[in-house]
């Protein structure tokens, strides 16, 4: 799909939200709440903070649906981008608050250490996003090989494909996953939408 055209559903959803249709927000929530919550939880490692980020993201979408630009990517990518930004903000606030509690009011955490935590959280969230977005055959091959500890021959047999096809799926899945760390080092949000804010 060309980057300058969003799927019809995305464009229609933006229009419905802009008209103030509460049902549209409910539909959007049903479609993306699990993505938002899991991404926030992966970055923050805190259930309550992930719940809060989820509420904030959908409130932001409701308040300003026209901030979504279909020319920049899909609605899914935009929602992930908003989640990434909110999660980073929460991560920085939590680190600053924790540091101030431990070291006294007015002190701040080491910026390099904080940036490392943000990058690690971003890499983990990007990896989750990439895995959840990749085609099912690649995801299944990776699960069999790396979660269930099967070799490529066993993976091929369980998937009912040739050994060459199993190796191809594993290689492609790993290539996709390798971009999670690279993007995190660049400070990038999940793929497909604008730069991290």
Short mmCIF file of C-alpha atoms in Angstrom, two decimals:
data_model
loop_
_atom_site.label_atom_id
_atom_site.label_comp_id
_atom_site.label_asym_id
_atom_site.label_seq_id
_atom_site.Cartn_x
_atom_site.Cartn_y
_atom_site.Cartn_z
CA UNK A 1 0.00 0.00 0.00
CA UNK A 2 1.32 3.43 -0.88
CA UNK A 3 2.14 5.59 2.11
CA UNK A 4 -0.09 8.41 0.81
CA UNK A 5 -3.29 6.37 0.91
CA UNK A 6 -4.89 5.04 4.07
CA UNK A 7 -7.35 2.15 4.01
CA UNK A 8 -10.98 3.13 3.55
CA UNK A 9 -11.83 2.09 7.13
CA UNK A 10 -9.19 4.48 8.51
CA UNK A 11 -10.47 7.44 6.50
CA UNK A 12 -14.09 6.72 7.40
CA UNK A 13 -13.21 6.31 11.08
CA UNK A 14 -11.48 9.70 11.09
CA UNK A 15 -14.57 11.31 9.54
CA UNK A 16 -16.92 9.65 12.03
CA UNK A 17 -14.77 10.71 14.99
CA UNK A 18 -14.55 14.26 13.64
CA UNK A 19 -18.38 14.34 13.56
CA UNK A 20 -18.40 13.32 17.23
CA UNK A 21 -19.89 9.84 16.81
CA UNK A 22 -19.51 8.10 20.16
CA UNK A 23 -20.15 4.74 18.46
CA UNK A 24 -17.05 5.34 16.33
CA UNK A 25 -14.93 5.79 19.44
CA UNK A 26 -16.35 2.55 20.83
CA UNK A 27 -15.52 0.73 17.61
CA UNK A 28 -12.01 2.18 17.59
CA UNK A 29 -11.57 1.18 21.23
CA UNK A 30 -12.71 -2.37 20.53
CA UNK A 31 -10.26 -2.61 17.67
CA UNK A 32 -7.16 -1.05 19.26
CA UNK A 33 -7.50 -1.10 23.08
CA UNK A 34 -5.55 -4.36 23.38
CA UNK A 35 -2.76 -2.95 21.21
CA UNK A 36 -2.58 0.27 23.24
CA UNK A 37 -2.69 -1.45 26.60
CA UNK A 38 -0.14 -4.14 25.73
CA UNK A 39 2.25 -1.61 24.21
CA UNK A 40 1.97 0.69 27.23
CA UNK A 41 2.33 -2.22 29.65
CA UNK A 42 5.37 -3.51 27.78
CA UNK A 43 7.03 -0.10 28.00
CA UNK A 44 6.02 0.78 31.57
CA UNK A 45 5.81 -2.65 33.23
CA UNK A 46 2.96 -1.29 35.34
CA UNK A 47 -0.69 -2.31 34.99
CA UNK A 48 -2.11 0.90 36.48
CA UNK A 49 0.12 3.10 34.32
CA UNK A 50 -0.87 1.11 31.22
CA UNK A 51 -4.55 1.57 32.12
CA UNK A 52 -3.98 5.31 32.47
CA UNK A 53 -2.11 5.56 29.16
CA UNK A 54 -4.92 3.64 27.46
CA UNK A 55 -7.51 6.10 28.77
CA UNK A 56 -5.33 9.08 27.81
CA UNK A 57 -4.74 7.83 24.27
CA UNK A 58 -8.44 7.32 23.56
CA UNK A 59 -9.30 10.65 25.22
CA UNK A 60 -6.74 12.36 22.98
CA UNK A 61 -8.21 10.68 19.90
CA UNK A 62 -11.71 11.75 20.91
CA UNK A 63 -10.63 15.34 21.55
CA UNK A 64 -8.60 15.73 18.34
CA UNK A 65 -9.39 13.06 15.72
CA UNK A 66 -8.28 15.38 12.94
CA UNK A 67 -4.69 15.10 14.22
CA UNK A 68 -4.66 11.76 12.38
CA UNK A 69 -3.29 12.32 8.88
CA UNK A 70 -4.11 9.39 6.57
CA UNK A 71 -1.18 10.43 4.36
CA UNK A 72 1.24 9.59 7.20
CA UNK A 73 0.12 5.98 7.61
CA UNK A 74 -2.59 3.75 8.99
CA UNK A 75 -4.86 4.48 11.93
CA UNK A 76 -3.26 1.53 13.74
CA UNK A 77 0.21 3.09 13.34
CA UNK A 78 -1.07 6.47 14.51
CA UNK A 79 -2.66 4.93 17.61
CA UNK A 80 0.61 3.07 18.33
CA UNK A 81 2.51 6.34 17.82
CA UNK A 82 0.28 8.13 20.35
CA UNK A 83 0.72 5.27 22.80
CA UNK A 84 4.48 5.37 22.39
CA UNK A 85 4.60 9.11 23.11
CA UNK A 86 2.34 8.86 26.15
CA UNK A 87 4.27 5.87 27.50
CA UNK A 88 7.60 7.64 27.16
CA UNK A 89 6.18 10.65 28.98
CA UNK A 90 4.92 8.41 31.82
CA UNK A 91 8.24 6.54 31.95
CA UNK A 92 10.15 9.81 32.32
CA UNK A 93 7.73 11.16 34.91
CA UNK A 94 7.91 7.95 36.95
CA UNK A 95 11.71 7.92 36.83
CA UNK A 96 11.92 11.57 37.89
CA UNK A 97 9.40 11.03 40.72
CA UNK A 98 11.16 7.90 41.96
CA UNK A 99 14.55 9.58 41.84
CA UNK A 100 13.26 12.65 43.69
CA UNK A 101 11.78 10.41 46.40
CA UNK A 102 15.06 8.55 46.85
CA UNK A 103 17.46 11.50 46.53
CA UNK A 104 15.44 14.45 47.73
CA UNK A 105 13.21 16.99 46.07
CA UNK A 106 14.80 18.95 43.25
CA UNK A 107 17.21 16.19 42.18
CA UNK A 108 16.92 14.60 38.75
CA UNK A 109 17.91 11.19 37.39
CA UNK A 110 20.94 10.77 35.16
CA UNK A 111 19.74 11.73 31.66
CA UNK A 112 21.84 9.00 30.02
CA UNK A 113 20.40 6.31 32.30
CA UNK A 114 16.87 7.56 31.67
CA UNK A 115 17.46 7.63 27.92
CA UNK A 116 18.75 4.03 28.06
CA UNK A 117 15.55 2.96 29.88
CA UNK A 118 13.43 4.74 27.28
CA UNK A 119 15.31 3.05 24.42
CA UNK A 120 15.02 -0.38 26.01
CA UNK A 121 11.30 0.08 26.60
CA UNK A 122 10.88 1.35 23.05
CA UNK A 123 12.74 -1.65 21.60
CA UNK A 124 10.54 -4.05 23.56
CA UNK A 125 7.36 -2.27 22.46
CA UNK A 126 8.55 -2.17 18.82
CA UNK A 127 9.30 -5.90 18.93
CA UNK A 128 5.80 -6.62 20.27
CA UNK A 129 4.26 -4.37 17.63
CA UNK A 130 6.27 -6.00 14.83
CA UNK A 131 5.36 -9.51 15.97
CA UNK A 132 1.67 -8.64 16.28
CA UNK A 133 1.71 -7.01 12.82
CA UNK A 134 3.63 -9.67 10.90
CA UNK A 135 1.77 -12.24 8.81
CA UNK A 136 0.54 -15.27 10.75
CA UNK A 137 2.84 -17.78 8.96
CA UNK A 138 5.93 -15.84 10.08
CA UNK A 139 4.60 -15.40 13.61
CA UNK A 140 3.80 -19.13 13.86
CA UNK A 141 7.27 -20.13 12.64
CA UNK A 142 8.96 -17.82 15.17
CA UNK A 143 6.77 -19.13 17.99
CA UNK A 144 7.58 -22.73 17.17
CA UNK A 145 11.32 -22.07 16.85
CA UNK A 146 11.91 -19.61 19.69
CA UNK A 147 9.13 -20.15 22.19
CA UNK A 148 8.49 -23.87 21.73
CA UNK A 149 12.22 -24.53 21.01
CA UNK A 150 11.74 -26.46 17.75
CA UNK A 151 14.48 -26.68 15.13
CA UNK A 152 13.70 -25.72 11.54
CA UNK A 153 12.93 -29.35 10.56
CA UNK A 154 10.40 -29.74 13.39
CA UNK A 155 8.99 -26.29 12.58
CA UNK A 156 8.54 -27.32 8.93
CA UNK A 157 6.81 -30.55 9.93
CA UNK A 158 4.42 -28.83 12.34
CA UNK A 159 3.57 -26.11 9.81
CA UNK A 160 3.25 -28.60 6.94
CA UNK A 161 5.79 -26.77 4.76
CA UNK A 162 9.16 -27.66 3.27
CA UNK A 163 12.32 -27.18 5.30
CA UNK A 164 13.39 -24.45 2.90
CA UNK A 165 10.10 -22.64 3.44
CA UNK A 166 10.46 -22.95 7.22
CA UNK A 167 14.00 -21.48 7.04
CA UNK A 168 12.72 -18.67 4.80
CA UNK A 169 9.92 -17.81 7.24
CA UNK A 170 12.28 -17.84 10.21
CA UNK A 171 14.85 -15.70 8.40
CA UNK A 172 12.25 -13.15 7.31
CA UNK A 173 10.66 -13.03 10.77
CA UNK A 174 14.04 -12.45 12.38
CA UNK A 175 14.89 -9.76 9.84
CA UNK A 176 11.67 -7.95 10.73
CA UNK A 177 12.39 -8.29 14.44
CA UNK A 178 15.92 -6.96 14.02
CA UNK A 179 14.42 -3.61 13.03
CA UNK A 180 12.95 -3.24 16.54
CA UNK A 181 16.34 -2.60 18.12
CA UNK A 182 17.53 -0.40 15.24
CA UNK A 183 14.41 1.78 15.41
CA UNK A 184 14.66 2.06 19.19
CA UNK A 185 18.24 3.31 18.91
CA UNK A 186 17.00 6.00 16.55
CA UNK A 187 14.25 6.96 19.03
CA UNK A 188 11.58 5.86 16.59
CA UNK A 189 8.01 5.02 17.41
CA UNK A 190 6.41 1.86 16.03
CA UNK A 191 6.78 1.65 12.26
CA UNK A 192 4.44 3.33 9.84
CA UNK A 193 3.81 6.76 11.28
CA UNK A 194 5.75 9.94 11.94
CA UNK A 195 8.72 10.45 14.26
CA UNK A 196 8.48 9.99 18.01
CA UNK A 197 7.48 13.07 19.97
#
